[in-house]
Short mmCIF file of C-alpha atoms in Angstrom, two decimals:
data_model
loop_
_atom_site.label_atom_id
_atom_site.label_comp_id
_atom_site.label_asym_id
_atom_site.label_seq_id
_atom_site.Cartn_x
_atom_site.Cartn_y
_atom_site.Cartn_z
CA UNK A 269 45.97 7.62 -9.94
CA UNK A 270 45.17 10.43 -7.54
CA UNK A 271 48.22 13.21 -7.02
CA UNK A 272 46.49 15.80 -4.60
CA UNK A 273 45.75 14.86 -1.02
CA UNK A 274 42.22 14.39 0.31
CA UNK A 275 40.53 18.31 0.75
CA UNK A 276 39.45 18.14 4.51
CA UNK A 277 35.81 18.41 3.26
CA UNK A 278 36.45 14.51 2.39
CA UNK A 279 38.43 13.33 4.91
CA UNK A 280 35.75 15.11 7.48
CA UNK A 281 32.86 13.86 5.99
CA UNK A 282 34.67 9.85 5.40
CA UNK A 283 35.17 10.00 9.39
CA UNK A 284 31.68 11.05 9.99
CA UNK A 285 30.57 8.08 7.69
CA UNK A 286 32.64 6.06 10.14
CA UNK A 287 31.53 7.12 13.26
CA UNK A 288 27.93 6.58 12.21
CA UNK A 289 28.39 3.58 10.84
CA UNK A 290 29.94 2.19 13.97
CA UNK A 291 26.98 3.32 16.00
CA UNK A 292 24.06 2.12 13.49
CA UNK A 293 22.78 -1.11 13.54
CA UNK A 294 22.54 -2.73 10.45
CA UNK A 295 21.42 -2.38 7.46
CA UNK A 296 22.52 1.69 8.47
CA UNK A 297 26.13 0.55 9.00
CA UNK A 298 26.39 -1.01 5.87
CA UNK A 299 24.80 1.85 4.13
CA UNK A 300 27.27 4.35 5.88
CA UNK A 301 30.29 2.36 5.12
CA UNK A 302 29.46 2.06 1.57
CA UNK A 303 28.77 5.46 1.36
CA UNK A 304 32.22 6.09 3.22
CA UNK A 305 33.88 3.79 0.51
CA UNK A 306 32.61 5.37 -2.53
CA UNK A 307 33.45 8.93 -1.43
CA UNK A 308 36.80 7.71 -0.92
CA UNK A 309 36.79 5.99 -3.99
CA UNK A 310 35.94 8.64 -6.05
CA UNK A 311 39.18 10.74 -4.84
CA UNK A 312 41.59 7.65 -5.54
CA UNK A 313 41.31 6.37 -1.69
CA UNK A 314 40.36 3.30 -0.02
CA UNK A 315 39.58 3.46 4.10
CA UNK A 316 40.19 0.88 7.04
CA UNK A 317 39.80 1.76 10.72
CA UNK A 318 42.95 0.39 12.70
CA UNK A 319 41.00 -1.20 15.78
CA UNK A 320 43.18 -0.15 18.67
CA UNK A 321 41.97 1.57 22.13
CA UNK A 322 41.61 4.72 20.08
CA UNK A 323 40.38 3.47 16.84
CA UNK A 324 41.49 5.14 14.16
CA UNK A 325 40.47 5.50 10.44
CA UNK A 326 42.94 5.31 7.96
CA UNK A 327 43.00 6.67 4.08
CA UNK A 328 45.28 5.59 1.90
CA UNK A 329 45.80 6.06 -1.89
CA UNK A 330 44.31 3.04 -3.75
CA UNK A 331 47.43 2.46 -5.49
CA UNK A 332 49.37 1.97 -2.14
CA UNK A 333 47.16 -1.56 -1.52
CA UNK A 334 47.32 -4.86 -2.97
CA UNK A 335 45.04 -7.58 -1.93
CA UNK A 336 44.02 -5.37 1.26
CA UNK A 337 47.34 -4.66 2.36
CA UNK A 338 49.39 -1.87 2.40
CA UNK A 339 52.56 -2.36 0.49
CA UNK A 340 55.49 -0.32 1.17
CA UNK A 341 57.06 -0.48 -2.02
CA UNK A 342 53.97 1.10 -3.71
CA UNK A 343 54.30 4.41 -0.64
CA UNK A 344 55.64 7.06 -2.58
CA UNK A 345 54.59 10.03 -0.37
CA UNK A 346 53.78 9.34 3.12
CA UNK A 347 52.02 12.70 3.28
CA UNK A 348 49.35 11.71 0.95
CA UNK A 349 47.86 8.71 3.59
CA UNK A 350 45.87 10.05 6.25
CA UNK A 351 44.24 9.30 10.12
CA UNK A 352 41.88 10.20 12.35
CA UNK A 353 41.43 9.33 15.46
CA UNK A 354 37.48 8.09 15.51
CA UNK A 355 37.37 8.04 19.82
CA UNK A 356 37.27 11.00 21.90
CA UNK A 357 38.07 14.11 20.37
CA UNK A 358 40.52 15.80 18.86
CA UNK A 359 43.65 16.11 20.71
CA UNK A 360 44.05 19.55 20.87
CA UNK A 361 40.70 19.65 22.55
CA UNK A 362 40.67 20.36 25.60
CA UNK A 363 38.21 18.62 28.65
CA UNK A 364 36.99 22.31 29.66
CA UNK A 365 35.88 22.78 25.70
CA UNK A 366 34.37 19.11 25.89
CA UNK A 367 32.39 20.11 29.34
CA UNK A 368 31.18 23.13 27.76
CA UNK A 369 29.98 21.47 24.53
CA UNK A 370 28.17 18.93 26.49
CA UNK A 371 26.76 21.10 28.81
CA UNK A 372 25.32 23.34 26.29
CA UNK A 373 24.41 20.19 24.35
CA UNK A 374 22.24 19.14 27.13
CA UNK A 375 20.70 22.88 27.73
CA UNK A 376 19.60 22.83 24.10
CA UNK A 377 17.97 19.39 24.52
CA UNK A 378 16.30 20.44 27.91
CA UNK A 379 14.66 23.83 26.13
CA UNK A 380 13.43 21.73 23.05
CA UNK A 381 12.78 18.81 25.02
CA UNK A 382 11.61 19.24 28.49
CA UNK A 383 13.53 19.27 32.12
CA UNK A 384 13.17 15.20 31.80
CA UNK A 385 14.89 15.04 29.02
CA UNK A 386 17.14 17.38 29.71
CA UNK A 387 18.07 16.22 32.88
CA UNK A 388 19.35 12.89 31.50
CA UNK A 389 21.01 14.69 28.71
CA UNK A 390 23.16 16.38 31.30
CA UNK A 391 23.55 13.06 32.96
CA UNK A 392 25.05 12.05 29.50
CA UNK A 393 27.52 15.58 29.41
CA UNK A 394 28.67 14.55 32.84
CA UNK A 395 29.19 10.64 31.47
CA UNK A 396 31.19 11.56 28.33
CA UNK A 397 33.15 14.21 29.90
CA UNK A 398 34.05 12.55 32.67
CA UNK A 399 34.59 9.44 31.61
CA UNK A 400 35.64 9.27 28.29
CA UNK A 401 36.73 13.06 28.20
CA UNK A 402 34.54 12.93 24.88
CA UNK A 403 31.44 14.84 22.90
CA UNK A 404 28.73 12.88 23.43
CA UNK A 405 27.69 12.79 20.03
CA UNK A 406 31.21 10.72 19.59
CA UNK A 407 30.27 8.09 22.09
CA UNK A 408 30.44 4.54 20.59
CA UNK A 409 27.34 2.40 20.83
CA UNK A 410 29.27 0.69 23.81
CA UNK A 411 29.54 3.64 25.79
CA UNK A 412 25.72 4.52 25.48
CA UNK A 413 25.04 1.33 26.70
CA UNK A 414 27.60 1.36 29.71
CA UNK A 415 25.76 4.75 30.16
CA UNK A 416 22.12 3.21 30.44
CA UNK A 417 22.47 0.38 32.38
CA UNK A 418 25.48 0.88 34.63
CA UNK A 419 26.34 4.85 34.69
CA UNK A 420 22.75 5.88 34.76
CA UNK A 421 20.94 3.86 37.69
CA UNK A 422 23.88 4.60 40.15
CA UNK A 423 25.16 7.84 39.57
CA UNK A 424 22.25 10.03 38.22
CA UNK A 425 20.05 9.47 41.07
CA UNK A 426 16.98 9.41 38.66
CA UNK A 427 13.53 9.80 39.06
CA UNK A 428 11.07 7.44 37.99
CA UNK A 429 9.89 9.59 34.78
CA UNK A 430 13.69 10.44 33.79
CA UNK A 431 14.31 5.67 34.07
CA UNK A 432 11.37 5.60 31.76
CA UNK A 433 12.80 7.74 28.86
CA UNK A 434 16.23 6.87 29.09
CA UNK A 435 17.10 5.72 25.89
CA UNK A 436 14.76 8.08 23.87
CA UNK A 437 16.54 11.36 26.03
CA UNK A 438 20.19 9.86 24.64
CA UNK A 439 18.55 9.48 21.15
CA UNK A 440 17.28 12.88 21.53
CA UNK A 441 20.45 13.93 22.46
CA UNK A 442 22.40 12.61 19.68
CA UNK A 443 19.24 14.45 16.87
CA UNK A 444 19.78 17.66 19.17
CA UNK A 445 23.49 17.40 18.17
CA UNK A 446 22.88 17.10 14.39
CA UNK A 447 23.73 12.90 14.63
CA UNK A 448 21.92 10.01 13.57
CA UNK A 449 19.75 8.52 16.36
CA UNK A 450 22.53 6.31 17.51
CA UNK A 451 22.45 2.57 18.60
CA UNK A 452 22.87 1.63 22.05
CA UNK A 453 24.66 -1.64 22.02
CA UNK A 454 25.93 -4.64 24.04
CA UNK A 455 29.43 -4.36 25.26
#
């Protein structure tokens, strides 16, 4: 039975596990949520992400759940459960800190990349920022597709060689940020 809270080491590292896994396709997802459980695990915790239009994962002390469900009577320190918000940012983020990080996101993949690639990857900074007020690396699977085949042809005005390498420049992107090449999903 675990006494101390979750060091922010853990609790960082279990949302990252989360936000990857809800990206990957499988068997990746699979992989990162086990990997999420068992760091969890091994500090007394067991993780769920609340589905809501912020989606949020929640730790709680394994000795809080029976059967999968919280039970109140078991709560003996409300201090000790944690969340995280898993969409957007952080709330104390601001959209100009968001703009910057994307921009300079999408400079970095336009030196290591090429103009092509970087001038998608700015599409993308523009996208997240200004429509999900967001990192890009954070964008769900969802969002990079609503990005590709609705955002992207309309908005972006792009040439024929930026259409062609679309996907790759967002994958790019998300390697450029330190992420796992991320899956660009059906809504």
């Amino acid at each position: 039975m675990a006494e101390d809270p979750l060091s922010e080491e853990v609790i960082e590292q279990a949302t990252q596990l989360t936000r990857w896994a809800r990206r990957a396709a499988q068997p990746a997802a699979t992989t990162y949520r086990e990997r999420r459980a068992e760091l969890v695990a091994a500090h007394g915790y067991t993780a769920r992400v609340r589905e809501s239009e912020t989606n949020v994962l929640v730790l709680y002390p394994e000795e809080w759940v029976v059967d999968g469900t919280v039970r109140r009577d078991r709560i003996d320190d409300l201090d000790r459960g944690v969340e995280r918000p898993l969409s957007g940012d952080t709330p104390d983020e601001d959209w100009e800190h968001v703009w910057a990080h994307n921009c300079d996101l999408a400079d970095t993949v336009e030196t290591s990349h090429g103009p092509v690639h970087g001038a998608n990857a700015q599409a993308l900074a523009e996208f997240a920022s200004n429509h999900y007020a967001a990192r890009i690396e954070r964008l769900s699977s969802e969002a990079l597709h609503e990005f590709v085949i609705e955002y992207f042809p309309r908005n972006a005005w792009p040439s024929a060689d930026q259409k062609a390498v679309v996907e790759k420049s967002v994958r790019l992107t998300f390697v450029t940020a330190g992420e796992p090449e991320p899956t660009i999903g059906q809504p």
